[in-house]
PDB file of C-alpha atoms and ligand atoms in Angstrom:
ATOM      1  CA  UNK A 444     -38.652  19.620 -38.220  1.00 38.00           C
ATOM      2  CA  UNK A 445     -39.488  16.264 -39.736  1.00 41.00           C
ATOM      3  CA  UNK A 446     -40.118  13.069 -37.613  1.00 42.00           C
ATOM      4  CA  UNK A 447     -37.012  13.786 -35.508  1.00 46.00           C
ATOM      5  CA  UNK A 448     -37.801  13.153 -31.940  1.00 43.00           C
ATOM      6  CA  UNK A 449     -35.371  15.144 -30.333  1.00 43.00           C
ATOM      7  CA  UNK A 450     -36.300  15.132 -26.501  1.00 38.00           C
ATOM      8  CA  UNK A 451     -36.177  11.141 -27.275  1.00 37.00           C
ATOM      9  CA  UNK A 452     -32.557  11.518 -29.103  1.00 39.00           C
ATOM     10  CA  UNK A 453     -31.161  12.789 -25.834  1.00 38.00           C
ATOM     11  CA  UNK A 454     -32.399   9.701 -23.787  1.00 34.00           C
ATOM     12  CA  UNK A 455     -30.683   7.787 -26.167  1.00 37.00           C
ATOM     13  CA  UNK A 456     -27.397   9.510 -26.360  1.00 39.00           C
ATOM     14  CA  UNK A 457     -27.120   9.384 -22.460  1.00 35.00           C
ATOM     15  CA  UNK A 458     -27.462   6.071 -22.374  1.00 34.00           C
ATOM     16  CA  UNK A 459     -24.960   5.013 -25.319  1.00 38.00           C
ATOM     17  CA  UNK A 460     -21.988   7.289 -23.579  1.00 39.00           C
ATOM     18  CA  UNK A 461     -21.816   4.132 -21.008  1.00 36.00           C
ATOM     19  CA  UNK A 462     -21.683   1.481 -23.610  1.00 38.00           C
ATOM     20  CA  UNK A 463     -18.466  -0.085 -24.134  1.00 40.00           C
ATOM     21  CA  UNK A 464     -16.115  -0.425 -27.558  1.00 42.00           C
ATOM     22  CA  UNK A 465     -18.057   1.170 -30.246  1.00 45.00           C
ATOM     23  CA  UNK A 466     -18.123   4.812 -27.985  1.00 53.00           C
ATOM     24  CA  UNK A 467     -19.425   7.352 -30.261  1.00 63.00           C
ATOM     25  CA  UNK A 468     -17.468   9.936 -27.946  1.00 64.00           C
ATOM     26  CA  UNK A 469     -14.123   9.108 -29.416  1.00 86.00           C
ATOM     27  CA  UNK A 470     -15.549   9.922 -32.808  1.00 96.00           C
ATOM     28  CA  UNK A 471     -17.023  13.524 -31.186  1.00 97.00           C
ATOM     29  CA  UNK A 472     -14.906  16.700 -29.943  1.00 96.00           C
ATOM     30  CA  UNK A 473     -17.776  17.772 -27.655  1.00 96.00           C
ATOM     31  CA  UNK A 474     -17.172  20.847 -25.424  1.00 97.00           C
ATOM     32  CA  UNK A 475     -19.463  22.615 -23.240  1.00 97.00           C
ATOM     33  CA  UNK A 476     -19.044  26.404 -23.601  1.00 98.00           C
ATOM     34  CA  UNK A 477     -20.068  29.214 -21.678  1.00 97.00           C
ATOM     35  CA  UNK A 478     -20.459  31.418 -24.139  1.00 98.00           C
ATOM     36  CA  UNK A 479     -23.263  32.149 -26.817  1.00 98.00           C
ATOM     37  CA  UNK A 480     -21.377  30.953 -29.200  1.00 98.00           C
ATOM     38  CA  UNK A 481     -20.938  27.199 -30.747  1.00 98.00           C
ATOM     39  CA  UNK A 482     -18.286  25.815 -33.422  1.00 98.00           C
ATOM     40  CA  UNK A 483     -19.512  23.403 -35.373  1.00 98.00           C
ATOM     41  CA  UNK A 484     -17.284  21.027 -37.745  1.00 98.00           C
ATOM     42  CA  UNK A 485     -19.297  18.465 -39.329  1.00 98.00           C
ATOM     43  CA  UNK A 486     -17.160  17.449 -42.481  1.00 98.00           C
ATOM     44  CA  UNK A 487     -13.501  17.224 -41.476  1.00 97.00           C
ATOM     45  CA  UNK A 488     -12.908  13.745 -39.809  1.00 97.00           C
ATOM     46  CA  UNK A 489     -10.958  11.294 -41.129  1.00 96.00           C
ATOM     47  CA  UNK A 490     -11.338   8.422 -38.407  1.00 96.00           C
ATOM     48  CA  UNK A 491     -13.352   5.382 -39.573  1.00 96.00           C
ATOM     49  CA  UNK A 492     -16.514   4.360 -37.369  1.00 96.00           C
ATOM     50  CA  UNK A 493     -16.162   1.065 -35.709  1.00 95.00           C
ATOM     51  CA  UNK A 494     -18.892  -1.842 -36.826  1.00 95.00           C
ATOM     52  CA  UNK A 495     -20.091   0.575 -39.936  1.00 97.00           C
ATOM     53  CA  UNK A 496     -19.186   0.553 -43.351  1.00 97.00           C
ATOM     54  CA  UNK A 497     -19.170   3.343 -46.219  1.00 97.00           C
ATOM     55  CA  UNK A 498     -22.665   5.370 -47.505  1.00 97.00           C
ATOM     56  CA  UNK A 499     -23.405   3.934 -50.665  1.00 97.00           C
ATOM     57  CA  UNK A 500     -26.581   6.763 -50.898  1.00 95.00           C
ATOM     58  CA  UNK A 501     -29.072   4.674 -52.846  1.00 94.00           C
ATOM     59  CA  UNK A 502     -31.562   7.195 -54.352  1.00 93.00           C
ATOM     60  CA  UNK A 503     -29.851  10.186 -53.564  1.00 94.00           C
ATOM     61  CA  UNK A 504     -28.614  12.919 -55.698  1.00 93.00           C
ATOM     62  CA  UNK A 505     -24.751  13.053 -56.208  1.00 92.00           C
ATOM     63  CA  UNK A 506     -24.344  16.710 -56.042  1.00 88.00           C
ATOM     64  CA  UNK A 507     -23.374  19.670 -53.628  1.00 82.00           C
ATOM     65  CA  UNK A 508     -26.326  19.574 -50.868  1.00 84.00           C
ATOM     66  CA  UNK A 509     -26.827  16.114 -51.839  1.00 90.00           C
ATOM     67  CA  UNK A 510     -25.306  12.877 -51.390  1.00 95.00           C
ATOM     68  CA  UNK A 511     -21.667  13.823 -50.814  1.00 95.00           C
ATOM     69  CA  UNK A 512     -18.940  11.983 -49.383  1.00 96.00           C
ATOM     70  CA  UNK A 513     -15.551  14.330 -49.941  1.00 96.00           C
ATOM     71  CA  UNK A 514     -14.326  15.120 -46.677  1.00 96.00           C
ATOM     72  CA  UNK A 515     -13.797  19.173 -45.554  1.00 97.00           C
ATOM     73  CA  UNK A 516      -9.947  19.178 -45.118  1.00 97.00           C
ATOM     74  CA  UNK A 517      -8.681  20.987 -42.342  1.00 98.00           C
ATOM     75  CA  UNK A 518     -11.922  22.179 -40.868  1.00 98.00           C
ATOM     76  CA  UNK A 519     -11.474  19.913 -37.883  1.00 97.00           C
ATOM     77  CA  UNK A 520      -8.675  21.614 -37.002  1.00 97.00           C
ATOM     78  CA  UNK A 521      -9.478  25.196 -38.146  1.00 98.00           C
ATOM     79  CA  UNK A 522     -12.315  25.083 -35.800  1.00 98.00           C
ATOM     80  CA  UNK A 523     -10.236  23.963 -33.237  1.00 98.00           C
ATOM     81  CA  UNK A 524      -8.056  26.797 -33.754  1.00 98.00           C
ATOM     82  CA  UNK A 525     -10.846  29.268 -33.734  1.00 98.00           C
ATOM     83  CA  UNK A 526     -12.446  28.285 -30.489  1.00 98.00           C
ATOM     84  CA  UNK A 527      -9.197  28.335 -28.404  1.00 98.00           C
ATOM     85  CA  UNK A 528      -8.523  32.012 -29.983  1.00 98.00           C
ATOM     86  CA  UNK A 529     -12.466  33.351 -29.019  1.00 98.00           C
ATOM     87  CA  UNK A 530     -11.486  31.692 -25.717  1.00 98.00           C
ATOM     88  CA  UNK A 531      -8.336  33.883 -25.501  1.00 97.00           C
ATOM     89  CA  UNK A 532     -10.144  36.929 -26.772  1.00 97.00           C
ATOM     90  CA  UNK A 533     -13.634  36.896 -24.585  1.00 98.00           C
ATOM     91  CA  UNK A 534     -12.455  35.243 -22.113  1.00 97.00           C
ATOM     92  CA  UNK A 535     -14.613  31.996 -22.175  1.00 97.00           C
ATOM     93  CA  UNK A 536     -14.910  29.448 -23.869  1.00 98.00           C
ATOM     94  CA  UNK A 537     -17.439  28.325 -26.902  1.00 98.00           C
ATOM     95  CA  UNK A 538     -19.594  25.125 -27.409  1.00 98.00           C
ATOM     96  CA  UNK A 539     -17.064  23.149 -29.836  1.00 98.00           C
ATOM     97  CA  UNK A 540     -19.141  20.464 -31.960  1.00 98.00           C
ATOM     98  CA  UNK A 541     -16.441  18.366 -34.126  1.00 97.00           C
ATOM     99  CA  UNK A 542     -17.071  15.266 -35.913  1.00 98.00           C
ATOM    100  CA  UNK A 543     -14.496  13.217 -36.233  1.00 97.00           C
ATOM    101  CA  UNK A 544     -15.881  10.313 -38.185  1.00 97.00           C
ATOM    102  CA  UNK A 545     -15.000  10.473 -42.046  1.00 97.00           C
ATOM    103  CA  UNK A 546     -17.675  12.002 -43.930  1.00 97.00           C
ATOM    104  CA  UNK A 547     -18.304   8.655 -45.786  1.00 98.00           C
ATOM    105  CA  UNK A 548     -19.826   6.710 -43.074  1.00 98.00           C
ATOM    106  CA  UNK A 549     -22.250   9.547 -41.549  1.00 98.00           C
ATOM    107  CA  UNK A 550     -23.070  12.940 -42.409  1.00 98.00           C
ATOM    108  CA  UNK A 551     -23.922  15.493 -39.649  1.00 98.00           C
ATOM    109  CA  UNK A 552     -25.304  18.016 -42.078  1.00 98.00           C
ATOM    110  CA  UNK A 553     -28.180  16.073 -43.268  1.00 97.00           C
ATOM    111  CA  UNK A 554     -31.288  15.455 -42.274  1.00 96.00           C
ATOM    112  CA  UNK A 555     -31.460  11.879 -40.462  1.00 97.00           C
ATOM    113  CA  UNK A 556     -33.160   9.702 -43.501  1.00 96.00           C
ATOM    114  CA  UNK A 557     -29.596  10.981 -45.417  1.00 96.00           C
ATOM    115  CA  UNK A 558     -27.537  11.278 -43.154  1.00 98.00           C
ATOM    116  CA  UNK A 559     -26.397   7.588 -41.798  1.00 98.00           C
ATOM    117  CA  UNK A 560     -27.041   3.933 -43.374  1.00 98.00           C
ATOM    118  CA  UNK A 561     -26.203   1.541 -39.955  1.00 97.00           C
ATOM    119  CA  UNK A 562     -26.983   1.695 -36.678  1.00 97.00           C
ATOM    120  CA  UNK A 563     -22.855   2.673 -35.768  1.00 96.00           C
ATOM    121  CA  UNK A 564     -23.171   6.136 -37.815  1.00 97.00           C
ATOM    122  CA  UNK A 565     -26.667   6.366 -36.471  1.00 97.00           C
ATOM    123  CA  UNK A 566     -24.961   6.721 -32.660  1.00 96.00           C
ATOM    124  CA  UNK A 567     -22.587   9.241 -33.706  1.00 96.00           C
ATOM    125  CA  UNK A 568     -25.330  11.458 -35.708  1.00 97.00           C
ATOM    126  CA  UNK A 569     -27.897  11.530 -32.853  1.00 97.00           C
ATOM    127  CA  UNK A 570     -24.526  12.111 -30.188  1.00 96.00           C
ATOM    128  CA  UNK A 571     -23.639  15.151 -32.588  1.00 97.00           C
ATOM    129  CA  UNK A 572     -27.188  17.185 -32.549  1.00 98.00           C
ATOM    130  CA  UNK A 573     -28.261  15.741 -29.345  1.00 97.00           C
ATOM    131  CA  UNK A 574     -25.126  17.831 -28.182  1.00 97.00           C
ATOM    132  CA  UNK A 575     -25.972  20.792 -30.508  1.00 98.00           C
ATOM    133  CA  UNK A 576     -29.756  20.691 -29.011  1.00 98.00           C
ATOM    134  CA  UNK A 577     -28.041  20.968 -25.751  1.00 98.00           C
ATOM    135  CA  UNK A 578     -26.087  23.738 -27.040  1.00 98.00           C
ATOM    136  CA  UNK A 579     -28.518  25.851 -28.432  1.00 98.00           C
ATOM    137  CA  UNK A 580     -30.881  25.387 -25.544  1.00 97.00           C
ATOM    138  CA  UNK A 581     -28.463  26.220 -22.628  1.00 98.00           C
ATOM    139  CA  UNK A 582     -27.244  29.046 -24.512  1.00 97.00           C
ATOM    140  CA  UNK A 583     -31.201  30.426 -25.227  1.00 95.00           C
ATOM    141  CA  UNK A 584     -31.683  29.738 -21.270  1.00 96.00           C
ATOM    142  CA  UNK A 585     -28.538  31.663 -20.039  1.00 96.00           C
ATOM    143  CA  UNK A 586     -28.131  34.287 -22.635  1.00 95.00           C
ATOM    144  CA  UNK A 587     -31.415  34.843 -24.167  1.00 93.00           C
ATOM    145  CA  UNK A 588     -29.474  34.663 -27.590  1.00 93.00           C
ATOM    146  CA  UNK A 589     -27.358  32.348 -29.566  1.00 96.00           C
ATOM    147  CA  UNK A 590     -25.060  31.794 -32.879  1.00 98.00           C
ATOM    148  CA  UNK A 591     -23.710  28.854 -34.281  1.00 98.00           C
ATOM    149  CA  UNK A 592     -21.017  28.624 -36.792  1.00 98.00           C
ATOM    150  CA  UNK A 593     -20.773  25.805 -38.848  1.00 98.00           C
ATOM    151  CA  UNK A 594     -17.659  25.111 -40.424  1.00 98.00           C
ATOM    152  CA  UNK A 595     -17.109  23.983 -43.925  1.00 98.00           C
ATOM    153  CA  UNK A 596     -14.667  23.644 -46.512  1.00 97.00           C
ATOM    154  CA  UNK A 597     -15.481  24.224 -50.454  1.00 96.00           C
ATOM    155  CA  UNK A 598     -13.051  23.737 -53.279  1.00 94.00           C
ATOM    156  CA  UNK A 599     -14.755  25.880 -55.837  1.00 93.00           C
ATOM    157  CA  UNK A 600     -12.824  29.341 -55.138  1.00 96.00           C
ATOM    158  CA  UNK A 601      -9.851  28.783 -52.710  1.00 98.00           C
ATOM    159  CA  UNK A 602      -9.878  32.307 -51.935  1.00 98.00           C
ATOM    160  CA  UNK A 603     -13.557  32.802 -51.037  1.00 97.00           C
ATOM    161  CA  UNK A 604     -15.504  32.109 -48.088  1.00 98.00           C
ATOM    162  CA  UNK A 605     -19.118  31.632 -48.899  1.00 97.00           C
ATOM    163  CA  UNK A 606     -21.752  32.832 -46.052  1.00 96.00           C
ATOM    164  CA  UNK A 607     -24.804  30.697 -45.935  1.00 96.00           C
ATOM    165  CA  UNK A 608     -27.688  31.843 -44.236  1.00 96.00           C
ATOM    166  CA  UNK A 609     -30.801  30.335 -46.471  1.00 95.00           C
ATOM    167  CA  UNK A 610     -30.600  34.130 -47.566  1.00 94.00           C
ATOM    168  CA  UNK A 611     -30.941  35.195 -44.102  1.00 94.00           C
ATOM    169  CA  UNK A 612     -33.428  32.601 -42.623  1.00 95.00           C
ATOM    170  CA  UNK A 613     -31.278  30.864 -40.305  1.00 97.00           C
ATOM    171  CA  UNK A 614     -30.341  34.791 -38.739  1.00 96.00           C
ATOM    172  CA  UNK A 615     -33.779  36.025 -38.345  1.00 94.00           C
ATOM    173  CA  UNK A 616     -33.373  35.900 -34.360  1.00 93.00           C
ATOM    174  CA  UNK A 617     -30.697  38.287 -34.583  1.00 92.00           C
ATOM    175  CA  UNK A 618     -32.514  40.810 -37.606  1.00 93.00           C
ATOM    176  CA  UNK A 619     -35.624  40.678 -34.438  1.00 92.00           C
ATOM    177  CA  UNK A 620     -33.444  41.546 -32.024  1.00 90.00           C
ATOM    178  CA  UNK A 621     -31.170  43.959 -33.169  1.00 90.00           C
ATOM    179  CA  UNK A 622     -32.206  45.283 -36.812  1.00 91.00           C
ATOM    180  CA  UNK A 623     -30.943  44.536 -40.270  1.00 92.00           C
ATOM    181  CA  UNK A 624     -27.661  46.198 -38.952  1.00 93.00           C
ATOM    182  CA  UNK A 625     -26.898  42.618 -37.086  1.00 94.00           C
ATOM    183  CA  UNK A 626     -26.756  40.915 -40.581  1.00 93.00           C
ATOM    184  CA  UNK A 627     -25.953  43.570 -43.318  1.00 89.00           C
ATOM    185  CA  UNK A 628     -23.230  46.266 -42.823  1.00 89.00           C
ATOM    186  CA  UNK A 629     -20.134  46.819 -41.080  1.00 94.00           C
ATOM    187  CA  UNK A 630     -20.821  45.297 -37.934  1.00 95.00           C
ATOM    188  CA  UNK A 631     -22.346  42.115 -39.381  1.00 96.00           C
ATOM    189  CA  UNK A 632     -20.277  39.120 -39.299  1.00 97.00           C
ATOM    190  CA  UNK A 633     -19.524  39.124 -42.893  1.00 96.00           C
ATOM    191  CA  UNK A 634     -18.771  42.856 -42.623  1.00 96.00           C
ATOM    192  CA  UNK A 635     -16.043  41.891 -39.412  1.00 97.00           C
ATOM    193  CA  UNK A 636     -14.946  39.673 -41.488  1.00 97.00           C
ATOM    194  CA  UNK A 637     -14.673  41.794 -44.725  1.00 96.00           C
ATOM    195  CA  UNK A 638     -12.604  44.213 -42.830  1.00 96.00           C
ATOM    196  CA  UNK A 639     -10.016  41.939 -41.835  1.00 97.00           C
ATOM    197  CA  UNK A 640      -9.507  40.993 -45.331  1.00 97.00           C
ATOM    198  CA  UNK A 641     -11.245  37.478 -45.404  1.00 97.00           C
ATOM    199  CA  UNK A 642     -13.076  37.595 -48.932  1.00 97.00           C
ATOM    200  CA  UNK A 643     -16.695  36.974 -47.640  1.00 96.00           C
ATOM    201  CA  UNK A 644     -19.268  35.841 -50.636  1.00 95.00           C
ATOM    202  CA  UNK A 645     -21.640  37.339 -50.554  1.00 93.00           C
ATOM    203  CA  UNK A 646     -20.461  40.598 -48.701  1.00 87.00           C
ATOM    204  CA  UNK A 647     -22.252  42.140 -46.291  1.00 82.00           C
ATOM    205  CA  UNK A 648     -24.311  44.256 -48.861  1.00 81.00           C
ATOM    206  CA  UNK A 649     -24.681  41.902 -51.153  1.00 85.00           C
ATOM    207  CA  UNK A 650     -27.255  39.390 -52.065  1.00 85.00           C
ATOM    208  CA  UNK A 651     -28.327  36.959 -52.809  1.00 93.00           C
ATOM    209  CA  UNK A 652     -25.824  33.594 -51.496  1.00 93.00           C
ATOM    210  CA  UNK A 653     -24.464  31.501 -53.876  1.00 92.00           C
ATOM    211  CA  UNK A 654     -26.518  28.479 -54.864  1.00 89.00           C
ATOM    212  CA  UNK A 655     -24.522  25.692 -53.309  1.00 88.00           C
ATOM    213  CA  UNK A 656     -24.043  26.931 -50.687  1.00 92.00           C
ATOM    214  CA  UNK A 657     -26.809  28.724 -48.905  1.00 93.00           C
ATOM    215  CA  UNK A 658     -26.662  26.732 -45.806  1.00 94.00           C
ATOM    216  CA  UNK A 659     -27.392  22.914 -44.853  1.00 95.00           C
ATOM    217  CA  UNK A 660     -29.430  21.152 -42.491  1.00 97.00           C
ATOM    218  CA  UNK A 661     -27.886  22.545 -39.159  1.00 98.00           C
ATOM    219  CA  UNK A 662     -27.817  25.885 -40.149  1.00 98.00           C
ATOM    220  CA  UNK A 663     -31.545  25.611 -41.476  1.00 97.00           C
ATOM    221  CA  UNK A 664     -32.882  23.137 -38.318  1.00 97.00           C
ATOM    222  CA  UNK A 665     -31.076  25.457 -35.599  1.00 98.00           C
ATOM    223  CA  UNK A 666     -31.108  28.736 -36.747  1.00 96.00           C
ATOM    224  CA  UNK A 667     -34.477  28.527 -38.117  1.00 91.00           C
ATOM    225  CA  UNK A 668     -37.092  25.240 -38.735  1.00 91.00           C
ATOM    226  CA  UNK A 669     -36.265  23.944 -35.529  1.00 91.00           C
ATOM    227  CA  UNK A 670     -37.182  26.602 -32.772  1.00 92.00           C
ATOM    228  CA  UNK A 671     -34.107  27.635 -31.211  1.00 95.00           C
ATOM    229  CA  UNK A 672     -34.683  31.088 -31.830  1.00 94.00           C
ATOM    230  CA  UNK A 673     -30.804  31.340 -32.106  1.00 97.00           C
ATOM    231  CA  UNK A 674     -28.923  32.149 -35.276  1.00 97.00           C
ATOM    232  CA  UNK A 675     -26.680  29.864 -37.943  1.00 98.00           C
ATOM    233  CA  UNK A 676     -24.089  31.185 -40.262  1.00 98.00           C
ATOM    234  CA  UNK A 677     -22.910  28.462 -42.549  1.00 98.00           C
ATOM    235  CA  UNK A 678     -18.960  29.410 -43.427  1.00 98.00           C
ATOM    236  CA  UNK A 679     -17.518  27.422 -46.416  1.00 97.00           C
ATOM    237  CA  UNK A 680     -13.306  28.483 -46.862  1.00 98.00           C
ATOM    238  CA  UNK A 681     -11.945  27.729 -49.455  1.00 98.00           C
ATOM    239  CA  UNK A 682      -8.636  25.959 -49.371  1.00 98.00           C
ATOM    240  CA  UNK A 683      -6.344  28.757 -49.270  1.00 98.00           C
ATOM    241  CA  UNK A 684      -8.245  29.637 -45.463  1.00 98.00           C
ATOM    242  CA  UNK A 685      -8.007  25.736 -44.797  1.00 98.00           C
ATOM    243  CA  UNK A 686      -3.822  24.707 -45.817  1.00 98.00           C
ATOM    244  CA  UNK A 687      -1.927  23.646 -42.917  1.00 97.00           C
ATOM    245  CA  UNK A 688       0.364  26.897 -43.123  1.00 98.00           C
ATOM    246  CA  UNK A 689      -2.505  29.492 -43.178  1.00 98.00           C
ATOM    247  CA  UNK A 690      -5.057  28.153 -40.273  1.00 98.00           C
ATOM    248  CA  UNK A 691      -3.302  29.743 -37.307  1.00 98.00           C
ATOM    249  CA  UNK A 692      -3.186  33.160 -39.148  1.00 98.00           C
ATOM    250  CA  UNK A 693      -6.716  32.444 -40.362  1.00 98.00           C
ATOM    251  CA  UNK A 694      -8.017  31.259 -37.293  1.00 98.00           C
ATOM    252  CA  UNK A 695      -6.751  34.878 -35.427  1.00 98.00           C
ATOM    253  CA  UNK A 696      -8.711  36.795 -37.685  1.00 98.00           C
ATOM    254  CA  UNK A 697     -11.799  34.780 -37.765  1.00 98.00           C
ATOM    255  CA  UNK A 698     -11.522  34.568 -33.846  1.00 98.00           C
ATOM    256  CA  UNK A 699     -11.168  38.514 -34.017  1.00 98.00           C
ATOM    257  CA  UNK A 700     -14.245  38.685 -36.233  1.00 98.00           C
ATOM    258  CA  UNK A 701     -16.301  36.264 -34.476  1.00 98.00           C
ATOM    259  CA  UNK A 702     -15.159  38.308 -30.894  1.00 98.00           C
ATOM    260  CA  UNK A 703     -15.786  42.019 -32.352  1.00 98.00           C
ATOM    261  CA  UNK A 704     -19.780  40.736 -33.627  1.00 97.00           C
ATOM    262  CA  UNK A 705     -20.302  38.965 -30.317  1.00 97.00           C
ATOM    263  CA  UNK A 706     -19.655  42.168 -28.545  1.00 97.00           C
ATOM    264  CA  UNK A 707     -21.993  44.023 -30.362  1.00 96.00           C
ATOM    265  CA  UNK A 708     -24.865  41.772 -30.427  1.00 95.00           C
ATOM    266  CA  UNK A 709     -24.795  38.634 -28.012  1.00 95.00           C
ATOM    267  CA  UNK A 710     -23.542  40.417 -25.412  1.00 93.00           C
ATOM    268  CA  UNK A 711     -20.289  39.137 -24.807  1.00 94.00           C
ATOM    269  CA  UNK A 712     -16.838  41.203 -23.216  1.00 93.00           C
ATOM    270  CA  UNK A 713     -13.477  41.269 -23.206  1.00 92.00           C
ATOM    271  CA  UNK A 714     -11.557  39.971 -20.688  1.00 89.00           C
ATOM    272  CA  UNK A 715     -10.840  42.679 -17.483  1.00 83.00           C
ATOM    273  CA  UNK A 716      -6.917  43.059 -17.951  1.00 75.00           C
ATOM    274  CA  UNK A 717      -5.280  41.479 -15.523  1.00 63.00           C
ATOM    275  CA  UNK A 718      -2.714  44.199 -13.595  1.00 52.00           C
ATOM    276  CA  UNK A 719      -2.416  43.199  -9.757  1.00 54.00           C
TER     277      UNK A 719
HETATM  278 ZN1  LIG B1167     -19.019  20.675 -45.596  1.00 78.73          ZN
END
């Protein structure tokens, strides 16, 4: 973690929620969960941010990882999708992290010195992680375990997902837990997801991920530099996952994938069924 002083972040977000026009909660779908799970959107808003105007990222690379201003279409609502089908299928609901800020103005998947040029973005950024940090420590304290999910969209193979794990560094909680069986293999989440026909890259066998797209900054700072001792998958569907017509099929069987891995290693259940 670089100069980031999170314990101060939260001070600050707390007191912005009470300040008047520019609220950086309109911008933010922020939901507590209760379970150990979060869904994380970071690149599909469209809304502009009152009193800032557009990155212009002076000195930073134009490239994937770097400075990038395309937005994710779709993700916004795919992850939407996805969290009210885990809720359906465990029975509670996830943390849901969506920004809805275009991409241009502020980036939530970059570290803060690339991530926001004004003070405006600046809000929304430190309301976004100050709510992840939240996240990821409540879910630590009650469960003893963790996974985010951070939702992307790429538009090199429409047909591919790519997993991003930094090659398995932002999992490690769950490999020290459980085994290698938690990450590689059937039960994995790329293997759940395998199974249900969602073309995972790389598969659960496979290594290593595909340079692009081995993770950003919040699946590096909380699944591994910043001491959450939870894990972060970084998903990245391509746009035949992400068109309007597919999500609620694709969110079903993501939602099914997510549920079946949660079972088997954060301890979640089904849902008793109701019969009275
Ligand atoms: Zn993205």
């Amino acid at each position: 973690m670089r100069g980031w002083p999170w314990s101060v972040v939260v001070a600050v977000a707390v007191s912005v929620t009470r300040g008047p026009a520019q609220e950086p909660l309109d911008l933010l779908r922020l939901e507590h969960g209760e379970l150990p799970i979060v869904i994380s959107a970071p690149h599909g808003g469209s809304r502009d941010i009152p009193g800032s105007t557009a990155r212009r990222g002076a000195g930073l690379e134009r490239r994937p990882g770097g400075f990038v201003v395309a937005r994710d279409g779709g993700t916004e609502e795919l992850a939407g999708l996805v969290a009210a089908a885990l809720t359906e299928r465990l029975g509670a609901r996830p943390w849901v992290v969506v920004n809805r800020a275009h991409r241009r103005f502020m980036d939530p998947n970059r570290r803060p010195e690339e991530a926001y040029e004004d003070a405006a973005a600046e809000r929304v950024y430190r309301h976004y992680h100050a709510f992840l940090t939240e996240a990821c420590t409540t879910m630590r304290q009650r469960h003893g375990a963790g996974l985010v999910i951070d939702f992307h969209g790429q538009g090199s193979e429409a047909g591919t997902v790519f997993r991003g794990t930094g090659n398995g560094l932002s999992t490690a909680s769950l490999v020290r837990r459980f085994g290698p069986r938690a990450v590689v293999g059937a039960e994995s989440l790329a293997g759940e997801l395998r199974q249900r026909g969602v073309l995972v890259h790389p598969g659960p066998l496979e290594r290593p991920e595909q340079a692009g797209f081995t993770g950003g900054f919040i699946t590096k700072h909380y699944g591994a530099a910043g001491g959450f001792d939870v894990a972060a998958v970084q998903l990245e569907f391509g746009a035949s996952y992400r068109k309007q017509e597919a999500r609620a099929g694709v969110a079903a069987v993501v939602a099914d994938a997510i549920a079946a891995h949660a079972i088997n290693f954060l301890g979640c259940r089904r849902p008793a069924v109701g019969g009275h």
